[in-house]
């Protein structure tokens, strides 16, 4: 209940209240289970009679052992939850990125082409500027005339350089526009606002995790990263549950194994007395009902006779007068 109301200001109060109610319920349930086993029958009859009670005790043991398992393995559960939350955030980012790439594939392809063209133009411009300087200073190469001064060849190279610079400016402007558009799309799709959790955020998420997440993490502790069973952790968790199941079933087993004692004899006599009293009370009610019915029958018969007699005398007197 503390996990259920975690984060509430009255979580501790609710946990204490429901804990007391649960304790009283289990106490009375165990008391009823043990006291209601009848030792008058044979061993097989007693075992058959105790079977539903044993099943109920097993269910109670499983239910009450789970919160203790969650508390004992709290540190491991927190670590498992932090790992799960971090992996979930990774998957979310991957999903957003894939969706973004699918929706804006053409724009991304165009943006990539513009970047390649820009890089190529920048290299060509640097190479052309070097060649123009060599032409002006009269450096003889395969691409220059070797004539010093700002002549025809230098002007041609300058025109080519200017053309490439203009194209670079156009490509740069288009690339900036495309980058701005794609950045807006990333904001719209939630990619820029979604980021991985840091250590403090993971600790906070693990602290406020509900019962369902903690219960899931406890189940995951019994498996290794490769999906195989972690036998040590599995046995540790299982034996805690088995211990509580044994505690719940132990009173029933003790009652079945113990011989008939004075208490059982007294309970049997009280049961026989109650049964005998109930039978006698039934017979009394039946007899009273029969007597009352007979009395009512006799009374009704006498009334009918009087009515018939009076009617007959009246008819006879009237007939005689006529």
mmCIF file of C-alpha atoms in Angstrom:
data_model
loop_
_atom_site.group_PDB
_atom_site.id
_atom_site.type_symbol
_atom_site.label_atom_id
_atom_site.label_comp_id
_atom_site.label_asym_id
_atom_site.label_seq_id
_atom_site.Cartn_x
_atom_site.Cartn_y
_atom_site.Cartn_z
ATOM 1 C CA UNK A 1 0.000 0.000 0.000
ATOM 2 C CA UNK A 2 2.940 2.319 0.555
ATOM 3 C CA UNK A 3 4.017 1.683 -3.048
ATOM 4 C CA UNK A 4 0.444 2.255 -4.240
ATOM 5 C CA UNK A 5 0.173 5.638 -2.481
ATOM 6 C CA UNK A 6 3.827 6.577 -3.059
ATOM 7 C CA UNK A 7 4.189 10.311 -3.505
ATOM 8 C CA UNK A 8 1.077 11.131 -1.487
ATOM 9 C CA UNK A 9 1.507 13.126 1.714
ATOM 10 C CA UNK A 10 -0.522 10.525 3.636
ATOM 11 C CA UNK A 11 1.209 7.488 2.110
ATOM 12 C CA UNK A 12 2.599 6.364 5.485
ATOM 13 C CA UNK A 13 -0.792 6.782 7.187
ATOM 14 C CA UNK A 14 -2.555 4.815 4.463
ATOM 15 C CA UNK A 15 0.083 2.078 4.664
ATOM 16 C CA UNK A 16 -0.333 1.764 8.449
ATOM 17 C CA UNK A 17 -4.142 1.781 8.232
ATOM 18 C CA UNK A 18 -4.376 -0.830 5.478
ATOM 19 C CA UNK A 19 -1.581 -2.826 7.119
ATOM 20 C CA UNK A 20 -3.609 -3.086 10.329
ATOM 21 C CA UNK A 21 -6.760 -4.046 8.435
ATOM 22 C CA UNK A 22 -4.832 -6.617 6.399
ATOM 23 C CA UNK A 23 -3.229 -8.038 9.548
ATOM 24 C CA UNK A 24 -6.608 -8.414 11.259
ATOM 25 C CA UNK A 25 -8.067 -10.036 8.146
ATOM 26 C CA UNK A 26 -5.211 -12.560 7.884
ATOM 27 C CA UNK A 27 -5.326 -13.247 11.619
ATOM 28 C CA UNK A 28 -9.029 -14.038 11.555
ATOM 29 C CA UNK A 29 -8.700 -15.988 8.315
ATOM 30 C CA UNK A 30 -5.959 -18.202 9.790
ATOM 31 C CA UNK A 31 -7.972 -18.624 12.965
ATOM 32 C CA UNK A 32 -11.030 -19.699 10.993
ATOM 33 C CA UNK A 33 -9.011 -22.067 8.781
ATOM 34 C CA UNK A 34 -7.540 -23.904 11.763
ATOM 35 C CA UNK A 35 -10.585 -23.915 14.020
ATOM 36 C CA UNK A 36 -12.974 -25.106 11.314
ATOM 37 C CA UNK A 37 -11.116 -28.385 10.630
ATOM 38 C CA UNK A 38 -13.176 -31.227 12.065
ATOM 39 C CA UNK A 39 -11.109 -33.971 13.746
ATOM 40 C CA UNK A 40 -14.053 -36.368 13.970
ATOM 41 C CA UNK A 41 -13.634 -37.789 10.444
ATOM 42 C CA UNK A 42 -11.019 -40.113 9.002
ATOM 43 C CA UNK A 43 -7.583 -38.943 7.839
ATOM 44 C CA UNK A 44 -8.675 -38.824 4.215
ATOM 45 C CA UNK A 45 -11.792 -36.888 5.138
ATOM 46 C CA UNK A 46 -9.711 -34.399 7.119
ATOM 47 C CA UNK A 47 -7.244 -33.957 4.231
ATOM 48 C CA UNK A 48 -10.117 -33.471 1.777
ATOM 49 C CA UNK A 49 -11.694 -30.987 4.164
ATOM 50 C CA UNK A 50 -8.400 -29.098 4.544
ATOM 51 C CA UNK A 51 -7.595 -28.954 0.797
ATOM 52 C CA UNK A 52 -9.487 -25.703 0.077
ATOM 53 C CA UNK A 53 -7.954 -24.189 3.202
ATOM 54 C CA UNK A 54 -4.446 -25.197 2.086
ATOM 55 C CA UNK A 55 -5.037 -23.617 -1.343
ATOM 56 C CA UNK A 56 -6.286 -20.453 0.334
ATOM 57 C CA UNK A 57 -3.239 -20.416 2.612
ATOM 58 C CA UNK A 58 -0.938 -20.761 -0.426
ATOM 59 C CA UNK A 59 -2.615 -17.795 -2.127
ATOM 60 C CA UNK A 60 -2.322 -15.700 1.046
ATOM 61 C CA UNK A 61 1.366 -16.623 1.358
ATOM 62 C CA UNK A 62 2.070 -15.587 -2.232
ATOM 63 C CA UNK A 63 0.258 -12.261 -1.810
ATOM 64 C CA UNK A 64 1.893 -11.221 1.465
ATOM 65 C CA UNK A 65 5.405 -12.301 0.404
ATOM 66 C CA UNK A 66 5.542 -10.036 -2.672
ATOM 67 C CA UNK A 67 5.896 -6.679 -0.846
ATOM 68 C CA UNK A 68 8.736 -8.109 1.254
ATOM 69 C CA UNK A 69 10.518 -9.369 -1.875
ATOM 70 C CA UNK A 70 10.171 -5.896 -3.398
ATOM 71 C CA UNK A 71 11.735 -4.336 -0.304
ATOM 72 C CA UNK A 72 14.581 -6.848 0.037
ATOM 73 C CA UNK A 73 15.614 -6.413 -3.611
ATOM 74 C CA UNK A 74 14.935 -2.662 -3.666
ATOM 75 C CA UNK A 75 18.497 -1.733 -4.697
ATOM 76 C CA UNK A 76 18.563 -4.235 -7.569
ATOM 77 C CA UNK A 77 15.070 -3.192 -8.638
ATOM 78 C CA UNK A 78 16.097 0.474 -8.796
ATOM 79 C CA UNK A 79 19.103 -0.379 -10.964
ATOM 80 C CA UNK A 80 16.969 -2.522 -13.268
ATOM 81 C CA UNK A 81 14.404 0.278 -13.577
ATOM 82 C CA UNK A 82 17.067 2.862 -14.422
ATOM 83 C CA UNK A 83 18.470 0.573 -17.095
ATOM 84 C CA UNK A 84 14.981 -0.034 -18.494
ATOM 85 C CA UNK A 85 14.117 3.689 -18.516
ATOM 86 C CA UNK A 86 17.392 4.524 -20.287
ATOM 87 C CA UNK A 87 16.830 1.829 -22.907
ATOM 88 C CA UNK A 88 13.280 3.072 -23.389
ATOM 89 C CA UNK A 89 14.554 6.590 -23.995
ATOM 90 C CA UNK A 90 17.079 5.249 -26.512
ATOM 91 C CA UNK A 91 14.309 3.408 -28.347
ATOM 92 C CA UNK A 92 12.170 6.540 -28.339
ATOM 93 C CA UNK A 93 14.973 8.615 -29.837
ATOM 94 C CA UNK A 94 15.685 5.948 -32.450
ATOM 95 C CA UNK A 95 12.005 5.821 -33.384
ATOM 96 C CA UNK A 96 11.797 9.607 -33.678
ATOM 97 C CA UNK A 97 14.958 9.689 -35.792
ATOM 98 C CA UNK A 98 13.722 6.955 -38.143
ATOM 99 C CA UNK A 99 10.347 8.651 -38.515
ATOM 100 C CA UNK A 100 12.076 11.965 -39.210
ATOM 101 C CA UNK A 101 14.321 10.413 -41.858
ATOM 102 C CA UNK A 102 11.378 8.697 -43.552
ATOM 103 C CA UNK A 103 9.185 11.808 -43.622
ATOM 104 C CA UNK A 104 11.902 14.212 -44.805
ATOM 105 C CA UNK A 105 14.042 11.865 -46.892
ATOM 106 C CA UNK A 106 13.989 14.111 -49.974
ATOM 107 C CA UNK A 107 14.956 17.205 -48.004
ATOM 108 C CA UNK A 108 17.771 15.345 -46.235
ATOM 109 C CA UNK A 109 19.064 14.033 -49.563
ATOM 110 C CA UNK A 110 19.022 17.520 -51.049
ATOM 111 C CA UNK A 111 20.763 18.901 -47.974
ATOM 112 C CA UNK A 112 23.468 16.254 -48.280
ATOM 113 C CA UNK A 113 23.978 17.111 -51.969
ATOM 114 C CA UNK A 114 24.292 20.810 -51.105
ATOM 115 C CA UNK A 115 26.929 20.057 -48.470
ATOM 116 C CA UNK A 116 28.916 17.958 -50.931
ATOM 117 C CA UNK A 117 28.691 20.686 -53.571
ATOM 118 C CA UNK A 118 29.774 23.306 -51.042
ATOM 119 C CA UNK A 119 32.802 21.272 -49.996
ATOM 120 C CA UNK A 120 33.713 20.672 -53.643
ATOM 121 C CA UNK A 121 33.342 24.374 -54.491
ATOM 122 C CA UNK A 122 35.501 25.419 -51.551
ATOM 123 C CA UNK A 123 38.286 23.109 -52.712
ATOM 124 C CA UNK A 124 37.973 24.363 -56.317
ATOM 125 C CA UNK A 125 38.020 27.992 -55.170
ATOM 126 C CA UNK A 126 41.176 27.470 -53.155
ATOM 127 C CA UNK A 127 42.808 25.735 -56.098
ATOM 128 C CA UNK A 128 41.668 28.461 -58.557
ATOM 129 C CA UNK A 129 42.885 31.241 -56.256
ATOM 130 C CA UNK A 130 46.269 29.584 -56.062
ATOM 131 C CA UNK A 131 46.453 29.293 -59.829
ATOM 132 C CA UNK A 132 45.441 32.952 -60.294
ATOM 133 C CA UNK A 133 48.167 34.090 -57.883
ATOM 134 C CA UNK A 134 50.698 31.974 -59.739
ATOM 135 C CA UNK A 135 49.552 33.527 -63.044
ATOM 136 C CA UNK A 136 49.885 37.068 -61.676
ATOM 137 C CA UNK A 137 53.379 36.432 -60.231
ATOM 138 C CA UNK A 138 54.562 34.598 -63.352
ATOM 139 C CA UNK A 139 55.036 31.116 -61.825
ATOM 140 C CA UNK A 140 55.272 28.664 -64.726
ATOM 141 C CA UNK A 141 53.076 25.541 -64.262
ATOM 142 C CA UNK A 142 50.850 23.302 -66.359
ATOM 143 C CA UNK A 143 47.946 25.640 -65.612
ATOM 144 C CA UNK A 144 49.714 29.023 -65.914
ATOM 145 C CA UNK A 145 51.510 30.914 -68.748
ATOM 146 C CA UNK A 146 54.491 32.092 -66.688
ATOM 147 C CA UNK A 147 54.000 35.751 -67.783
ATOM 148 C CA UNK A 148 54.243 38.223 -64.921
ATOM 149 C CA UNK A 149 51.407 40.737 -64.527
ATOM 150 C CA UNK A 150 47.651 40.997 -64.620
ATOM 151 C CA UNK A 151 47.170 39.877 -68.200
ATOM 152 C CA UNK A 152 44.533 38.043 -70.215
ATOM 153 C CA UNK A 153 45.105 34.678 -68.569
ATOM 154 C CA UNK A 154 44.948 36.205 -65.117
ATOM 155 C CA UNK A 155 41.652 37.923 -65.943
ATOM 156 C CA UNK A 156 40.195 34.622 -67.239
ATOM 157 C CA UNK A 157 41.182 32.835 -64.056
ATOM 158 C CA UNK A 158 39.740 35.686 -61.995
ATOM 159 C CA UNK A 159 36.431 35.416 -63.871
ATOM 160 C CA UNK A 160 36.315 31.665 -63.252
ATOM 161 C CA UNK A 161 37.112 32.246 -59.581
ATOM 162 C CA UNK A 162 34.388 34.882 -59.247
ATOM 163 C CA UNK A 163 31.870 32.553 -60.904
ATOM 164 C CA UNK A 164 32.710 29.775 -58.485
ATOM 165 C CA UNK A 165 32.497 32.182 -55.513
ATOM 166 C CA UNK A 166 29.048 33.335 -56.650
ATOM 167 C CA UNK A 167 27.948 29.741 -56.945
ATOM 168 C CA UNK A 168 29.359 29.002 -53.481
ATOM 169 C CA UNK A 169 27.378 31.905 -52.061
ATOM 170 C CA UNK A 170 24.186 30.606 -53.676
ATOM 171 C CA UNK A 171 24.824 27.065 -52.429
ATOM 172 C CA UNK A 172 25.644 28.361 -48.930
ATOM 173 C CA UNK A 173 22.401 30.394 -48.803
ATOM 174 C CA UNK A 174 20.369 27.363 -49.962
ATOM 175 C CA UNK A 175 22.134 25.161 -47.446
ATOM 176 C CA UNK A 176 21.433 27.582 -44.597
ATOM 177 C CA UNK A 177 17.752 27.731 -45.580
ATOM 178 C CA UNK A 178 17.551 23.953 -45.758
ATOM 179 C CA UNK A 179 19.306 23.594 -42.383
ATOM 180 C CA UNK A 180 16.850 26.057 -40.853
ATOM 181 C CA UNK A 181 13.872 24.194 -42.311
ATOM 182 C CA UNK A 182 15.147 20.822 -41.106
ATOM 183 C CA UNK A 183 15.874 22.251 -37.655
ATOM 184 C CA UNK A 184 12.272 23.497 -37.439
ATOM 185 C CA UNK A 185 11.049 20.048 -38.501
ATOM 186 C CA UNK A 186 13.182 18.474 -35.753
ATOM 187 C CA UNK A 187 11.566 20.767 -33.213
ATOM 188 C CA UNK A 188 8.128 19.913 -34.570
ATOM 189 C CA UNK A 189 8.814 16.161 -34.453
ATOM 190 C CA UNK A 190 10.197 16.424 -30.910
ATOM 191 C CA UNK A 191 13.738 15.308 -31.706
ATOM 192 C CA UNK A 192 15.459 18.395 -30.327
ATOM 193 C CA UNK A 193 13.366 18.414 -27.142
ATOM 194 C CA UNK A 194 13.839 14.698 -26.437
ATOM 195 C CA UNK A 195 17.098 13.749 -24.792
ATOM 196 C CA UNK A 196 18.547 10.958 -22.694
ATOM 197 C CA UNK A 197 17.926 10.977 -18.939
ATOM 198 C CA UNK A 198 20.820 11.977 -16.721
ATOM 199 C CA UNK A 199 21.740 10.212 -13.488
ATOM 200 C CA UNK A 200 19.624 12.465 -11.259
ATOM 201 C CA UNK A 201 16.547 12.066 -13.450
ATOM 202 C CA UNK A 202 16.958 8.280 -13.507
ATOM 203 C CA UNK A 203 17.180 8.216 -9.693
ATOM 204 C CA UNK A 204 14.000 10.292 -9.444
ATOM 205 C CA UNK A 205 12.129 8.057 -11.891
ATOM 206 C CA UNK A 206 13.203 4.909 -10.039
ATOM 207 C CA UNK A 207 12.141 6.440 -6.704
ATOM 208 C CA UNK A 208 8.594 7.256 -7.850
ATOM 209 C CA UNK A 209 8.088 4.024 -9.796
ATOM 210 C CA UNK A 210 4.753 2.356 -9.062
ATOM 211 C CA UNK A 211 3.992 -1.175 -7.952
ATOM 212 C CA UNK A 212 3.560 -2.427 -11.507
ATOM 213 C CA UNK A 213 7.011 -1.239 -12.635
ATOM 214 C CA UNK A 214 8.677 -2.581 -9.485
ATOM 215 C CA UNK A 215 6.934 -5.915 -9.823
ATOM 216 C CA UNK A 216 8.039 -6.135 -13.470
ATOM 217 C CA UNK A 217 11.618 -5.279 -12.526
ATOM 218 C CA UNK A 218 11.614 -7.948 -9.808
ATOM 219 C CA UNK A 219 10.544 -10.523 -12.382
ATOM 220 C CA UNK A 220 13.294 -9.366 -14.757
ATOM 221 C CA UNK A 221 15.937 -9.872 -12.063
ATOM 222 C CA UNK A 222 15.581 -13.632 -12.509
ATOM 223 C CA UNK A 223 16.897 -13.398 -16.098
ATOM 224 C CA UNK A 224 20.359 -12.602 -17.424
ATOM 225 C CA UNK A 225 21.026 -10.132 -20.231
ATOM 226 C CA UNK A 226 21.122 -12.981 -22.778
ATOM 227 C CA UNK A 227 17.672 -14.225 -21.726
ATOM 228 C CA UNK A 228 18.842 -17.237 -19.709
ATOM 229 C CA UNK A 229 17.588 -17.891 -16.190
ATOM 230 C CA UNK A 230 19.610 -16.384 -13.338
ATOM 231 C CA UNK A 231 19.295 -19.374 -11.018
ATOM 232 C CA UNK A 232 20.752 -17.703 -7.899
ATOM 233 C CA UNK A 233 18.404 -14.730 -7.974
ATOM 234 C CA UNK A 234 15.462 -16.915 -8.957
ATOM 235 C CA UNK A 235 15.989 -19.248 -6.001
ATOM 236 C CA UNK A 236 16.519 -16.333 -3.602
ATOM 237 C CA UNK A 237 13.224 -14.722 -4.624
ATOM 238 C CA UNK A 238 11.360 -18.034 -4.758
ATOM 239 C CA UNK A 239 12.454 -19.197 -1.295
ATOM 240 C CA UNK A 240 11.115 -16.004 0.290
ATOM 241 C CA UNK A 241 7.706 -16.826 -1.214
ATOM 242 C CA UNK A 242 8.026 -20.471 -0.175
ATOM 243 C CA UNK A 243 8.818 -19.378 3.376
ATOM 244 C CA UNK A 244 5.623 -17.349 3.675
ATOM 245 C CA UNK A 245 3.587 -20.119 2.050
ATOM 246 C CA UNK A 246 4.998 -22.503 4.660
ATOM 247 C CA UNK A 247 4.095 -20.081 7.450
ATOM 248 C CA UNK A 248 0.513 -19.886 6.179
ATOM 249 C CA UNK A 249 0.137 -23.653 5.642
ATOM 250 C CA UNK A 250 1.918 -24.654 8.852
ATOM 251 C CA UNK A 251 -1.099 -24.169 11.196
ATOM 252 C CA UNK A 252 -3.222 -26.366 8.911
ATOM 253 C CA UNK A 253 -0.542 -29.075 8.769
ATOM 254 C CA UNK A 254 -0.087 -28.961 12.547
ATOM 255 C CA UNK A 255 -3.838 -29.290 13.014
ATOM 256 C CA UNK A 256 -3.957 -32.298 10.659
ATOM 257 C CA UNK A 257 -0.959 -34.026 12.278
ATOM 258 C CA UNK A 258 -2.024 -33.442 15.879
ATOM 259 C CA UNK A 259 -4.170 -36.104 17.617
ATOM 260 C CA UNK A 260 -7.670 -35.424 18.803
ATOM 261 C CA UNK A 261 -7.463 -33.409 22.009
ATOM 262 C CA UNK A 262 -9.825 -32.119 24.694
ATOM 263 C CA UNK A 263 -10.635 -29.064 22.620
ATOM 264 C CA UNK A 264 -11.692 -31.189 19.641
ATOM 265 C CA UNK A 265 -13.801 -33.416 21.940
ATOM 266 C CA UNK A 266 -15.436 -30.373 23.485
ATOM 267 C CA UNK A 267 -16.118 -28.855 20.058
ATOM 268 C CA UNK A 268 -17.559 -32.188 18.919
ATOM 269 C CA UNK A 269 -19.877 -32.392 21.922
ATOM 270 C CA UNK A 270 -21.013 -28.831 21.437
ATOM 271 C CA UNK A 271 -21.665 -29.586 17.789
ATOM 272 C CA UNK A 272 -23.635 -32.717 18.694
ATOM 273 C CA UNK A 273 -25.609 -30.767 21.295
ATOM 274 C CA UNK A 274 -26.373 -28.018 18.824
ATOM 275 C CA UNK A 275 -27.448 -30.567 16.227
ATOM 276 C CA UNK A 276 -29.651 -32.395 18.767
ATOM 277 C CA UNK A 277 -31.183 -29.094 19.915
ATOM 278 C CA UNK A 278 -31.840 -28.102 16.302
ATOM 279 C CA UNK A 279 -33.576 -31.433 15.628
ATOM 280 C CA UNK A 280 -35.701 -31.141 18.748
ATOM 281 C CA UNK A 281 -36.544 -27.543 17.972
ATOM 282 C CA UNK A 282 -37.593 -28.672 14.508
ATOM 283 C CA UNK A 283 -39.811 -31.392 15.973
ATOM 284 C CA UNK A 284 -41.348 -28.910 18.407
ATOM 285 C CA UNK A 285 -42.120 -26.443 15.626
ATOM 286 C CA UNK A 286 -43.662 -29.231 13.547
ATOM 287 C CA UNK A 287 -45.788 -30.427 16.462
ATOM 288 C CA UNK A 288 -46.909 -26.905 17.337
ATOM 289 C CA UNK A 289 -47.795 -26.264 13.714
ATOM 290 C CA UNK A 290 -49.813 -29.501 13.535
ATOM 291 C CA UNK A 291 -51.699 -28.743 16.752
ATOM 292 C CA UNK A 292 -52.447 -25.175 15.692
ATOM 293 C CA UNK A 293 -53.626 -26.412 12.318
ATOM 294 C CA UNK A 294 -55.878 -29.059 13.938
ATOM 295 C CA UNK A 295 -57.290 -26.489 16.342
ATOM 296 C CA UNK A 296 -58.010 -24.063 13.512
ATOM 297 C CA UNK A 297 -59.609 -26.892 11.560
ATOM 298 C CA UNK A 298 -61.872 -27.857 14.470
ATOM 299 C CA UNK A 299 -62.827 -24.216 15.089
ATOM 300 C CA UNK A 300 -63.636 -23.606 11.443
ATOM 301 C CA UNK A 301 -65.670 -26.833 11.309
ATOM 302 C CA UNK A 302 -67.728 -25.847 14.383
ATOM 303 C CA UNK A 303 -68.395 -22.418 12.886
ATOM 304 C CA UNK A 304 -69.543 -23.933 9.627
ATOM 305 C CA UNK A 305 -71.845 -26.346 11.486
ATOM 306 C CA UNK A 306 -73.442 -23.522 13.428
ATOM 307 C CA UNK A 307 -73.998 -21.500 10.272
ATOM 308 C CA UNK A 308 -75.545 -24.453 8.455
ATOM 309 C CA UNK A 309 -77.773 -25.342 11.463
ATOM 310 C CA UNK A 310 -79.006 -21.770 11.843
ATOM 311 C CA UNK A 311 -79.770 -21.516 8.132
ATOM 312 C CA UNK A 312 -81.661 -24.815 8.205
ATOM 313 C CA UNK A 313 -83.797 -23.782 11.198
ATOM 314 C CA UNK A 314 -84.602 -20.471 9.539
ATOM 315 C CA UNK A 315 -85.677 -22.157 6.325
ATOM 316 C CA UNK A 316 -87.772 -24.685 8.283
ATOM 317 C CA UNK A 317 -89.639 -22.008 10.292
ATOM 318 C CA UNK A 318 -90.399 -19.989 7.166
ATOM 319 C CA UNK A 319 -91.699 -23.063 5.391
ATOM 320 C CA UNK A 320 -93.947 -23.986 8.286
ATOM 321 C CA UNK A 321 -95.469 -20.469 8.392
ATOM 322 C CA UNK A 322 -96.345 -20.609 4.751
#
